[in-house]
Tab-separated table of C-alpha atoms in Angstrom:
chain	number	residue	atom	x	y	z
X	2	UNK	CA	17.497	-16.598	-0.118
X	3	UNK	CA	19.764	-18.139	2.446
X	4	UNK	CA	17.492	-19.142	5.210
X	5	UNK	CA	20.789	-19.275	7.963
X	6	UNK	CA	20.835	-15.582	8.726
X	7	UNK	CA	21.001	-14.445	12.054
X	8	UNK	CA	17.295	-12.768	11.873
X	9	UNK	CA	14.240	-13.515	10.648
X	10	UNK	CA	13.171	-9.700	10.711
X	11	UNK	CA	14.844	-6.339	11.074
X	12	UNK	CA	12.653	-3.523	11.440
X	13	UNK	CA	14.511	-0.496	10.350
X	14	UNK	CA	13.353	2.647	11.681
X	15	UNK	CA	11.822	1.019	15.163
X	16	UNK	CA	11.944	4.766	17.174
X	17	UNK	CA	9.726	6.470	15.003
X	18	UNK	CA	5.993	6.873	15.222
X	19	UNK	CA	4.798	3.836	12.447
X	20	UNK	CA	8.161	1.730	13.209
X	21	UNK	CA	7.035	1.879	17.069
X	22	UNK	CA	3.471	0.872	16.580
X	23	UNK	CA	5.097	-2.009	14.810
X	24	UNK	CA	7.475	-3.060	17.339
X	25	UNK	CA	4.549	-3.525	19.544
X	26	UNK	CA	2.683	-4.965	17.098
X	27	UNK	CA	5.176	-7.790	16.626
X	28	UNK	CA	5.786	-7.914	20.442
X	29	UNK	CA	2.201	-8.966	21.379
X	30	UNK	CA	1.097	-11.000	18.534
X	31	UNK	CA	3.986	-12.699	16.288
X	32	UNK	CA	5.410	-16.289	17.177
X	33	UNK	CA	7.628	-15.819	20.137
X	34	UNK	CA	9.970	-18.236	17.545
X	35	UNK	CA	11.038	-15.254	15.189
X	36	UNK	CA	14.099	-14.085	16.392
X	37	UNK	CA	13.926	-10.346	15.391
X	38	UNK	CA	16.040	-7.000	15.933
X	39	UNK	CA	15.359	-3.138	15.864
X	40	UNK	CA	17.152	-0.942	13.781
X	41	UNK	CA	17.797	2.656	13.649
X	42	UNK	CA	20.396	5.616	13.882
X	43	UNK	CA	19.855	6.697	17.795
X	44	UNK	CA	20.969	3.548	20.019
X	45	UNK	CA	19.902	4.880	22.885
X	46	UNK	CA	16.185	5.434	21.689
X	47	UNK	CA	16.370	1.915	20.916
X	48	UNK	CA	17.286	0.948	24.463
X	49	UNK	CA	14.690	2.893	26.005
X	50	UNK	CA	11.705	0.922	23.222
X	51	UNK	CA	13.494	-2.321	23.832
X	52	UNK	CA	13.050	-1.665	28.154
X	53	UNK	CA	9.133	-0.828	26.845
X	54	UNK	CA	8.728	-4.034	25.032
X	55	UNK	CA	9.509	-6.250	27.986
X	56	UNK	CA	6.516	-4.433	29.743
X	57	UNK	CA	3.898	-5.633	26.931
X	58	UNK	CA	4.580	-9.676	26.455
X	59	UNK	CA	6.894	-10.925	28.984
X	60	UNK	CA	6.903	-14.631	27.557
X	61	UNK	CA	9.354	-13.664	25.303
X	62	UNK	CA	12.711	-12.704	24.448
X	63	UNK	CA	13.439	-8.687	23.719
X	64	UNK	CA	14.881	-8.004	20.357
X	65	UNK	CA	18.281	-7.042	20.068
X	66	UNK	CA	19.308	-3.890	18.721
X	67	UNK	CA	21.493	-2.520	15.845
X	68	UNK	CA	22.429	0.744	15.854
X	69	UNK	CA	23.338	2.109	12.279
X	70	UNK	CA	25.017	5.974	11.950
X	71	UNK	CA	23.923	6.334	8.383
X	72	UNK	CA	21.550	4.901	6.055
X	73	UNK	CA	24.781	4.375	3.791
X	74	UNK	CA	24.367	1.875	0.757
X	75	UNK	CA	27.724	-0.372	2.638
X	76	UNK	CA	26.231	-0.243	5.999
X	77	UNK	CA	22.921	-1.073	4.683
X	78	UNK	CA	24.040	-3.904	2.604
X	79	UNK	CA	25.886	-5.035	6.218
X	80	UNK	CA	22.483	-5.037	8.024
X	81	UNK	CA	20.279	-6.483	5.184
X	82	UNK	CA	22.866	-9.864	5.403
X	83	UNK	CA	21.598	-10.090	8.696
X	84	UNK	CA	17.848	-10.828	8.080
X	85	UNK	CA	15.941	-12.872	5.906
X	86	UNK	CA	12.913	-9.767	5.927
X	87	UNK	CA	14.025	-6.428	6.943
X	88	UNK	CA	10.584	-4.380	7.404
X	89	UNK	CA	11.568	-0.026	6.775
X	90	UNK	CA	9.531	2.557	8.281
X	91	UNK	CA	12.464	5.184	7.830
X	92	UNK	CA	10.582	7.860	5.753
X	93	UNK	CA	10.217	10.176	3.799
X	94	UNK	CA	11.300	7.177	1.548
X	95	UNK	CA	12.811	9.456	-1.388
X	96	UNK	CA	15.366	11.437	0.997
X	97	UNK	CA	16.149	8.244	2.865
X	98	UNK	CA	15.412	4.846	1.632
X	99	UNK	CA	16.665	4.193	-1.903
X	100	UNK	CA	19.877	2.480	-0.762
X	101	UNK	CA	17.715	0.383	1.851
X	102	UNK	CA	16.152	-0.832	-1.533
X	103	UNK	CA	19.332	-1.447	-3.121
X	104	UNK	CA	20.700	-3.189	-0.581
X	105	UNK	CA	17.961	-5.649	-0.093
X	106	UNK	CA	17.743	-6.306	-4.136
X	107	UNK	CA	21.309	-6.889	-3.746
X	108	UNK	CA	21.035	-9.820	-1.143
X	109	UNK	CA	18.446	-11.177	-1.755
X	110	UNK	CA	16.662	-9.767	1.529
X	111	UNK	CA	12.924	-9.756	1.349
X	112	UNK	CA	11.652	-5.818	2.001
X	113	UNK	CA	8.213	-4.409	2.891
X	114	UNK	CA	7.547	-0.813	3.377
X	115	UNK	CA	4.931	1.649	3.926
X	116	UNK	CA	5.140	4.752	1.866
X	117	UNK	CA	2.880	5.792	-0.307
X	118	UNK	CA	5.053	7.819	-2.184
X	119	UNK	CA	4.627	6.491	-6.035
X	120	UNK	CA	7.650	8.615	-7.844
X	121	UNK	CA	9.834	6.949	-5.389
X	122	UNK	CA	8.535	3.447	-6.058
X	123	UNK	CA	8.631	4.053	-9.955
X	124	UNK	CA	12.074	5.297	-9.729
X	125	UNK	CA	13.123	2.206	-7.263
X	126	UNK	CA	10.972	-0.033	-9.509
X	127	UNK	CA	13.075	0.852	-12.385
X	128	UNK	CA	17.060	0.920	-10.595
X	129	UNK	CA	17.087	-2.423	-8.928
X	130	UNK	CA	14.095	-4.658	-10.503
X	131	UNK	CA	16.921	-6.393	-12.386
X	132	UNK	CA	18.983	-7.015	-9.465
X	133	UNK	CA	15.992	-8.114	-7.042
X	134	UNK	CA	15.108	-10.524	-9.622
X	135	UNK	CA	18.398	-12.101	-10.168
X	136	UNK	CA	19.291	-12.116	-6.086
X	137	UNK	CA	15.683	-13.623	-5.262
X	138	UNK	CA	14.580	-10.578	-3.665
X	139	UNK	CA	10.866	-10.153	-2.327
X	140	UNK	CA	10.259	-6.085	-3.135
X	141	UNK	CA	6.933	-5.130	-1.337
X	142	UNK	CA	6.727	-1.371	-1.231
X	143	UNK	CA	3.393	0.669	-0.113
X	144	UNK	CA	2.124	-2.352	2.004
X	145	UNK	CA	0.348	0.172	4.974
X	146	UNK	CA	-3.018	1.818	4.650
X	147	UNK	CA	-1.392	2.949	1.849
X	148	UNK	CA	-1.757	1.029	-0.717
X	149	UNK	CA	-2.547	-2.054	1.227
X	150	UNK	CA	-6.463	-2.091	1.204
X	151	UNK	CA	-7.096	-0.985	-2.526
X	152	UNK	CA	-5.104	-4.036	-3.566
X	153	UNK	CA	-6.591	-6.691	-1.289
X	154	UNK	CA	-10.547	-5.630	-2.102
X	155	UNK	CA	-9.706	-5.430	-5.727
X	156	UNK	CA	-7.801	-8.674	-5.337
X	157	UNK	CA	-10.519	-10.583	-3.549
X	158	UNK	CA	-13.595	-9.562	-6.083
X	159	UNK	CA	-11.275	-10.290	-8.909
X	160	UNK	CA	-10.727	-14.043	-7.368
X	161	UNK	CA	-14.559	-14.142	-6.859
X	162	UNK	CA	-15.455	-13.777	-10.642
X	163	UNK	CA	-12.753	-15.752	-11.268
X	164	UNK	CA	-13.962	-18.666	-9.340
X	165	UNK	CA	-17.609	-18.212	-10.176
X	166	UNK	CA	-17.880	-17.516	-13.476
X	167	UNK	CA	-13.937	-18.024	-14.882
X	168	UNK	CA	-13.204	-14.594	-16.595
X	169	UNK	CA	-11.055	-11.343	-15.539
X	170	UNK	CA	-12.519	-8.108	-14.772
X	171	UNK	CA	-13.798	-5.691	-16.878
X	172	UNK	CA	-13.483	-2.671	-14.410
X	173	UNK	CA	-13.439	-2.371	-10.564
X	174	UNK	CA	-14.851	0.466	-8.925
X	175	UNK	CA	-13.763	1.294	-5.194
X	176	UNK	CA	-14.888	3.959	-2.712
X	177	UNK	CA	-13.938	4.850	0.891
X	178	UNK	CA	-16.929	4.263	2.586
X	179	UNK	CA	-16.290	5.272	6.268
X	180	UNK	CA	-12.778	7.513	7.319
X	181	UNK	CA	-12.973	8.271	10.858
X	182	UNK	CA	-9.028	9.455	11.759
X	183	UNK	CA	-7.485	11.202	14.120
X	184	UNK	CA	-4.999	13.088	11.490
X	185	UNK	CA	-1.957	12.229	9.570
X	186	UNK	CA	1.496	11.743	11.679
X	187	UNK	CA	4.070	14.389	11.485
X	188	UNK	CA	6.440	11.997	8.897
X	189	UNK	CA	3.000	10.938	6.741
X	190	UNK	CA	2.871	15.598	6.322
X	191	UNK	CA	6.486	15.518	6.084
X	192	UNK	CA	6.357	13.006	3.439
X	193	UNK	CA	3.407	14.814	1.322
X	194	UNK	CA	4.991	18.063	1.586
X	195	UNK	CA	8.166	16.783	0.408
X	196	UNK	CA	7.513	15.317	-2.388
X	197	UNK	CA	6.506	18.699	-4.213
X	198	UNK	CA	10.213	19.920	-3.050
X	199	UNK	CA	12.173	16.641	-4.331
X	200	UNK	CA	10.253	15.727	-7.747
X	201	UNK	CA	9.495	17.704	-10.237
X	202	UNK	CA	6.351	18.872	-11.741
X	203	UNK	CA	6.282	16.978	-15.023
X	204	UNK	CA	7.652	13.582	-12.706
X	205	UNK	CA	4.756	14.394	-10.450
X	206	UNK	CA	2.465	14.749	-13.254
X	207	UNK	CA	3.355	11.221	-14.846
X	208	UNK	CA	2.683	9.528	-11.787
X	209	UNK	CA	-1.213	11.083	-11.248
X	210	UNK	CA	-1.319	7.894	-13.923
X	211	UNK	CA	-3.233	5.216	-13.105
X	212	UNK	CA	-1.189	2.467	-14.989
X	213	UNK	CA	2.332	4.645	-14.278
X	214	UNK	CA	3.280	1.413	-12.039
X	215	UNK	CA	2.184	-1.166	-14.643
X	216	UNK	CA	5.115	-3.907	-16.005
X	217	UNK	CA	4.198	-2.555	-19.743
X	218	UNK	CA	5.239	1.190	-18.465
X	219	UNK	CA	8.134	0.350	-16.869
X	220	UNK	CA	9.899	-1.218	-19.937
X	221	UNK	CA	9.771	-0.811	-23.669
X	222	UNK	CA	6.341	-2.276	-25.058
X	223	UNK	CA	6.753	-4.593	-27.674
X	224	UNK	CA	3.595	-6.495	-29.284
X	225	UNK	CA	4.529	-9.515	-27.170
X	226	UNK	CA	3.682	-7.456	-24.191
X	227	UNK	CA	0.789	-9.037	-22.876
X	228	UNK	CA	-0.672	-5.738	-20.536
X	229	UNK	CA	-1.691	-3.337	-22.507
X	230	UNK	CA	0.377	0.044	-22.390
X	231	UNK	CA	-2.165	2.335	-22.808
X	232	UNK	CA	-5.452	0.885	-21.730
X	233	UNK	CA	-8.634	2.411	-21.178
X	234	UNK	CA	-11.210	2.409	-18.108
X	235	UNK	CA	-14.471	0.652	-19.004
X	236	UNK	CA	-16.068	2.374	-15.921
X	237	UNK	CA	-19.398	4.648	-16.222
X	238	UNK	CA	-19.006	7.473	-18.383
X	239	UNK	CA	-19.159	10.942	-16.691
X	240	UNK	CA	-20.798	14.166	-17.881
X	241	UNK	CA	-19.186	17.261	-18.361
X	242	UNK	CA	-20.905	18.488	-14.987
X	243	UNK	CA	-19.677	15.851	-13.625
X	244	UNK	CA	-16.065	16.101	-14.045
X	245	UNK	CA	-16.181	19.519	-13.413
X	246	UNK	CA	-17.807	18.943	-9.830
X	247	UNK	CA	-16.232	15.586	-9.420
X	248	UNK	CA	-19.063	14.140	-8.604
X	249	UNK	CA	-21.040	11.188	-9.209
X	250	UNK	CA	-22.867	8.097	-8.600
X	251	UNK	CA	-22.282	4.619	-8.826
X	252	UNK	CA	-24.788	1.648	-8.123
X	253	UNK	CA	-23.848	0.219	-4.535
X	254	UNK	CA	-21.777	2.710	-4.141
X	255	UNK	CA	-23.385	5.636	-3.869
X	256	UNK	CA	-22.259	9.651	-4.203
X	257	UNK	CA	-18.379	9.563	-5.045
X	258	UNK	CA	-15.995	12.449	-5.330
X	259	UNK	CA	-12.568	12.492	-5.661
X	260	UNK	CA	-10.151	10.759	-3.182
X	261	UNK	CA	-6.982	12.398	-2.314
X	262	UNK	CA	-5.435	9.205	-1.507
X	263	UNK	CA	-6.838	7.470	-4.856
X	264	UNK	CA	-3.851	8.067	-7.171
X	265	UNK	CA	-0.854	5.928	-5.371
X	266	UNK	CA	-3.272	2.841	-4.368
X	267	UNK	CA	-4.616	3.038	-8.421
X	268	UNK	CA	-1.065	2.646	-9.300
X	269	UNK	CA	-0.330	-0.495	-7.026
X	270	UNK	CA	-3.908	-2.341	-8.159
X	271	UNK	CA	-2.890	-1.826	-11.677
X	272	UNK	CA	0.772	-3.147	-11.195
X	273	UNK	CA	-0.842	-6.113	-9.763
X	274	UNK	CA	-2.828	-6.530	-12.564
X	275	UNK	CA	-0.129	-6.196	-14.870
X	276	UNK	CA	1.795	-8.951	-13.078
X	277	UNK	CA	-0.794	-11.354	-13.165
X	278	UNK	CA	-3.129	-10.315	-16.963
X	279	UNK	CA	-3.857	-13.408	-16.798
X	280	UNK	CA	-5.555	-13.288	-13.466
X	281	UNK	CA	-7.431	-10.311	-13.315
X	282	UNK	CA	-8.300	-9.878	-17.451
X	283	UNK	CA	-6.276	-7.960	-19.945
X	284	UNK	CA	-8.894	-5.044	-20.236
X	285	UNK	CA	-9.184	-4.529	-16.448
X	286	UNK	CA	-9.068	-1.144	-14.341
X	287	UNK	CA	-9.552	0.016	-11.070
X	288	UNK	CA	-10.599	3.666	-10.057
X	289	UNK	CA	-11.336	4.775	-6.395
X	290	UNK	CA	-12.992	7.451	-4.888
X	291	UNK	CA	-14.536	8.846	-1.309
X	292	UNK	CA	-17.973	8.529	-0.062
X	293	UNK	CA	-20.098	11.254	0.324
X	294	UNK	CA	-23.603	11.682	1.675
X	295	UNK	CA	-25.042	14.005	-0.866
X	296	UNK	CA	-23.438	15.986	-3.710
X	297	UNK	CA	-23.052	18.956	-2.345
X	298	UNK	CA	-21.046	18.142	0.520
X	299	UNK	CA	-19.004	16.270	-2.561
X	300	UNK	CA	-18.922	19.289	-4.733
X	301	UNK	CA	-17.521	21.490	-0.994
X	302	UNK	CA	-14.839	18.443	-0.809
X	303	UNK	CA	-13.876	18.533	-4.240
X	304	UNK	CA	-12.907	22.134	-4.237
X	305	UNK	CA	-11.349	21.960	-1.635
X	306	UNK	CA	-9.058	19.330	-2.534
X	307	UNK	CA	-8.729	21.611	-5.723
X	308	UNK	CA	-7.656	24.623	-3.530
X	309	UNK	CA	-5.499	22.289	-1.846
X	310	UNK	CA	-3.389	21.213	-4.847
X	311	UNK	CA	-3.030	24.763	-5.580
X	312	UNK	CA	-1.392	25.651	-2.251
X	313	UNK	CA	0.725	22.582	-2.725
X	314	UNK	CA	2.163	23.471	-5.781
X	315	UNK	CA	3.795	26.710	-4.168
X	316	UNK	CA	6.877	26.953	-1.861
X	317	UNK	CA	5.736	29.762	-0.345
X	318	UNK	CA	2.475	27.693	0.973
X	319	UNK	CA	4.376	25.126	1.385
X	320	UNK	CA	6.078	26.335	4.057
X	321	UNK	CA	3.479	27.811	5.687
X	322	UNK	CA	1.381	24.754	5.675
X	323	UNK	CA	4.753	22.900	6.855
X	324	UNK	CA	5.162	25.437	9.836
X	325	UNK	CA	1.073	24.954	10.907
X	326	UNK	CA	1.534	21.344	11.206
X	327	UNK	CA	-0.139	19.259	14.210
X	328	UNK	CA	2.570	16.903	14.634
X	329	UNK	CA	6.197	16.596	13.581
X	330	UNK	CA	7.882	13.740	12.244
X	331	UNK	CA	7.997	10.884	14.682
X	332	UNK	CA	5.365	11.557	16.426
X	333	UNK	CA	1.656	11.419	15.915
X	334	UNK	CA	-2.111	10.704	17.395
X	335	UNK	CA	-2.230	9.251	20.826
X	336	UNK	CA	-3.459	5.688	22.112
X	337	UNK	CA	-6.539	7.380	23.062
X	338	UNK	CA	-7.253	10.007	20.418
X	339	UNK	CA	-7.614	6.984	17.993
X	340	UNK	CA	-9.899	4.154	19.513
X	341	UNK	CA	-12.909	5.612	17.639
X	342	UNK	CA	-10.775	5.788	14.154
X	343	UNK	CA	-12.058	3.234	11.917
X	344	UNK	CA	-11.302	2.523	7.685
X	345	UNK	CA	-14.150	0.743	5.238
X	346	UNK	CA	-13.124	0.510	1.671
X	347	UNK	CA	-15.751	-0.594	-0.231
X	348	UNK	CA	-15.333	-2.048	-4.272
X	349	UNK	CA	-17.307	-3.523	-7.124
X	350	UNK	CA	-16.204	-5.641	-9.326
X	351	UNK	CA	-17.781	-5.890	-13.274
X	352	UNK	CA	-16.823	-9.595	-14.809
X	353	UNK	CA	-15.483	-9.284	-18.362
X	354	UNK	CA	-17.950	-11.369	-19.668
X	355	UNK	CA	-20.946	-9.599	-21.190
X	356	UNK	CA	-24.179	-11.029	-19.644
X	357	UNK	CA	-28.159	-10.109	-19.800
X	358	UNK	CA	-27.789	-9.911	-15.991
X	359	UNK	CA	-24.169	-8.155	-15.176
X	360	UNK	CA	-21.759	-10.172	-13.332
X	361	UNK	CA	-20.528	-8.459	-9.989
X	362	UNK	CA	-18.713	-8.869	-6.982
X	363	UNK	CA	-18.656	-6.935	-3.756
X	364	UNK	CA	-15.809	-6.953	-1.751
X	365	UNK	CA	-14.938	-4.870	1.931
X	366	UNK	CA	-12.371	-3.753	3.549
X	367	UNK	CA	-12.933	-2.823	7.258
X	368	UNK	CA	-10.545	-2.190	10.329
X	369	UNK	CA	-11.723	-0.440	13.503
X	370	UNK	CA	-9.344	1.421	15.030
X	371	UNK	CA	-6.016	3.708	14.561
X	372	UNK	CA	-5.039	3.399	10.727
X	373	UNK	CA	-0.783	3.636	12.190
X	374	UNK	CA	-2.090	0.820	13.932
X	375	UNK	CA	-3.315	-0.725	10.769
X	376	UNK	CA	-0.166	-0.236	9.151
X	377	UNK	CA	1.963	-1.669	11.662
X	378	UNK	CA	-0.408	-4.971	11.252
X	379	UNK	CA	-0.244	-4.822	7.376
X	380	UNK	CA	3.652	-4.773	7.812
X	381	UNK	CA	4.397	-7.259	10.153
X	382	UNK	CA	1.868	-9.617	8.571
X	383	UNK	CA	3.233	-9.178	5.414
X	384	UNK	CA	6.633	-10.508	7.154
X	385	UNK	CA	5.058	-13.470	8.303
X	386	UNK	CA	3.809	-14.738	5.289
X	387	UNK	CA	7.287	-14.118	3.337
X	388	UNK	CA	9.021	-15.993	6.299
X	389	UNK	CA	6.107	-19.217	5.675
X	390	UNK	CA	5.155	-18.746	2.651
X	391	UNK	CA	8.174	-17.920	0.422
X	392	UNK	CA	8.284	-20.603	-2.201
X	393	UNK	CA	4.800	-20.741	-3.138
X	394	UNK	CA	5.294	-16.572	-4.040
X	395	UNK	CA	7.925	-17.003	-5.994
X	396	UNK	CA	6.280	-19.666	-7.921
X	397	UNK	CA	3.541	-17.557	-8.605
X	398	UNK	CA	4.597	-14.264	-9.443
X	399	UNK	CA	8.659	-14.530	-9.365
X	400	UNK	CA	10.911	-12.289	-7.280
X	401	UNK	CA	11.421	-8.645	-7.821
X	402	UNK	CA	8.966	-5.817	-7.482
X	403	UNK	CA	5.496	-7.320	-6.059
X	404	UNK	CA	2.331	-5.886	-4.448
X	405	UNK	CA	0.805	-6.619	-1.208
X	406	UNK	CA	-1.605	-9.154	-2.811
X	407	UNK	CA	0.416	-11.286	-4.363
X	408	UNK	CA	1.132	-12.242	-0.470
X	409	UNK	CA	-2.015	-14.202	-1.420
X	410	UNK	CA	-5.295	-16.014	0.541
X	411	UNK	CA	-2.422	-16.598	3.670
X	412	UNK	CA	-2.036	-12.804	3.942
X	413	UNK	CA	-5.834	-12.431	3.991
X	414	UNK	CA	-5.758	-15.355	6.355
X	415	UNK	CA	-3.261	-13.620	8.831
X	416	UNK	CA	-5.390	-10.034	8.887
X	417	UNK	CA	-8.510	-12.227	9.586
X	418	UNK	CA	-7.201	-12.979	12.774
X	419	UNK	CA	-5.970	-9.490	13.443
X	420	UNK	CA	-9.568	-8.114	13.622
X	421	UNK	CA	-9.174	-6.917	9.933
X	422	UNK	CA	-12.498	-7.797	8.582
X	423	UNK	CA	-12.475	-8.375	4.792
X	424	UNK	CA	-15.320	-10.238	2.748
X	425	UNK	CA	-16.553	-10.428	-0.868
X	426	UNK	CA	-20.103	-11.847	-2.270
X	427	UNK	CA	-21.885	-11.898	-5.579
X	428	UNK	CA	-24.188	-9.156	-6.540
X	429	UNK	CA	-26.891	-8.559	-9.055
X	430	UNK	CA	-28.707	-5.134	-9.638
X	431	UNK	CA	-29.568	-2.155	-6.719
X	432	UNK	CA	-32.426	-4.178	-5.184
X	433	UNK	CA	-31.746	-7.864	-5.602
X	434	UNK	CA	-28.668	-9.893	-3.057
């Protein structure tokens, strides 16, 4: 990638409620060095953040902005020649974003995003791979709360058991331990509710798959395909009762029950193992779920997310639900309303190798305070380390489509030090360290 561009980021999107955050974000604690630019349709918005900025670090020089009218795949190429990382918050991705993608691909202009939105990333995945590849592009979709966190934990036990005891991962087993939030944004609702309106149901239904993001899925599978295409979780087996309730209990873990978040971060883990076999074992899987303090309060969730689904698949509901909602896109929880929010992701990790006493790993996840504020950290981050660290990724894992944690032990480095806690230690049985 040419390194003489005029930027070292763009963020695209910069008025909205996420893009905002990380403006801020960027403001306060990035290297006054980066020379950096906001992006968006409504100039004048941009004005009015860039006067805003000034107030919050003062040592350093206000980005400049670039208005765009459209989100055009010309004018988009134009702006992604600017930057050597252009950062997109413009969602819902799937109405807006493709030709953001295929602009970067094109240049060879690193790209990080935040959606969570896994038909859109499969379809992206599969357009402009070859072209990201061949320009040197950096592709780094979902890298927010969403599906940010699943990827690192799994990432870190995986490196554990490979450094211990040299051997991949059987299967990795991840809950959300503590979700204290003050609510979705209006765009993060927009975006859900969309999604039923723009796919359809038999699209939708392929990407509830675990491995739907996985190298081996995404081209024809040949028996030189190292990932498996169709490979099976090794994971506790459930009971009937179980499943029905969708509940159950795993050691360390706890009462689980389903996750409505679980399906899109599943689909990045599993694309990062599929990049990297090698890495995290060629019979791994990953499954995630919520934490619940007894089973009935898991069997009341459950439903309910059941019910949920229902109403969801309905345009009549839709609408409704869409005409009920807190917040509307671009806006979202206050300052205030979110200093008590806090995210722990907790997963274990099952080495490959069969042992008298099983081989785990525990690894956490923690961040206290807003999750939007999480995300905005997650992106910018992410930036950093593509800006520093861009040579020693693509000797790793190539260019093209990657996952937040093939940003590596520097990403984990750079959320350290932005109060993201994150930690992983061998365990043995309930009972023993």
């Amino acid at each position: 990638m040419a390194a003489k561009r005029q930027y070292d980021i763009i963020l695209l999107g910069a008025t909205g409620y996420t893009g905002k955050l990380t403006a801020e974000y960027i403001t306060s604690s990035l290297p006054t060095s980066i020379k950096w630019a906001v992006a968006g349709r409504n100039q004048s918005k941009l004005q009015s953040l860039v006067k805003e900025l000034k107030s919050i670090n003062s040592t350093r020089s206000a980005p400049d902005v670039v208005p765009v009218a459209n989100l055009t795949a010309p004018e988009m190429t134009a702006l992604a020649k600017k930057t050597r990382v252009l950062l997109n918050t413009v969602g819902p991705y799937h109405l807006y974003s493709t030709p953001v993608v295929e602009a970067c691909a094109q240049t060879g202009t690193h790209y990080v995003d935040v959606t969570g939105e896994t038909p859109w990333v499969r379809e992206i995945i599969t357009k402009y791979e070859a072209a990201a590849k061949k320009s040197g592009a950096i592709i780094i979709p979902e890298s927010g709360v969403e599906s940010a966190p699943s990827d690192l934990v799994a990432y870190i036990a995986t490196r554990l058991i490979r450094k211990v005891w040299d051997c991949g991962v059987m299967d990795v087993v991840a809950s959300v331990h503590e979700l204290k939030s003050s609510g979705p944004s209006g765009g993060t609702l927009a975006t859900g509710l969309g999604l039923m309106d723009h796919y359809s149901g038999k699209a939708l239904k392929e990407c509830m798959d675990p491995f739907c993001l996985s190298p081996a899925r995404l081209k024809p599978y040949t028996k030189d395909t190292l990932y498996p295409p169709n490979p099976e979780p090794n994971t506790y087996i459930r009971t009937g009762m179980q499943k029905l309730t969708g509940v159950w209990s795993y050691p360390r873990l706890g009462n689980l029950v389903t996750s409505l978040s679980a399906k899109p971060n599943e689909a990045i883990v599993h694309r990062s193992a599929g990049l990297t076999p090698y890495f995290y074992g060629f019979n791994f899987s990953y499954e995630e779920y919520m934490a619940v303090g007894s089973p009935v309060v898991g069997v009341l969730i459950h439903f309910a997310l059941v019910l949920l689904t229902l109403f969801l698949a309905f345009p009549p509901t839709r609408a409704i639900m869409k005409m009920f909602a807190k917040y509307k896109p671009g806006s979202g929880p206050t300052e205030e309303s979110t200093k008590g929010d806090a995210l722990e992701l907790r997963a274990v990790a099952v080495a490959e190798q069969l042992a008298k006493q099983p081989r785990k790993a525990l690894a956490t996840f923690r961040f206290e305070g807003g999750l939007y504020q999480l995300t905005a950290i997650l992106l910018a981050e992410a930036a950093m380390v593509l800006l520093n660290k861009e040579e020693e990724i693509k000797k790793s894992h190539g260019a093209g489509f990657l996952t937040p944690s093939c940003l590596g032990d520097d990403y984990l480095d750079r959320l350290g030090k932005a109060n993201v806690k994150i930690g992983v230690q061998q365990i043995g049985e309930v009972g023993s360290k």
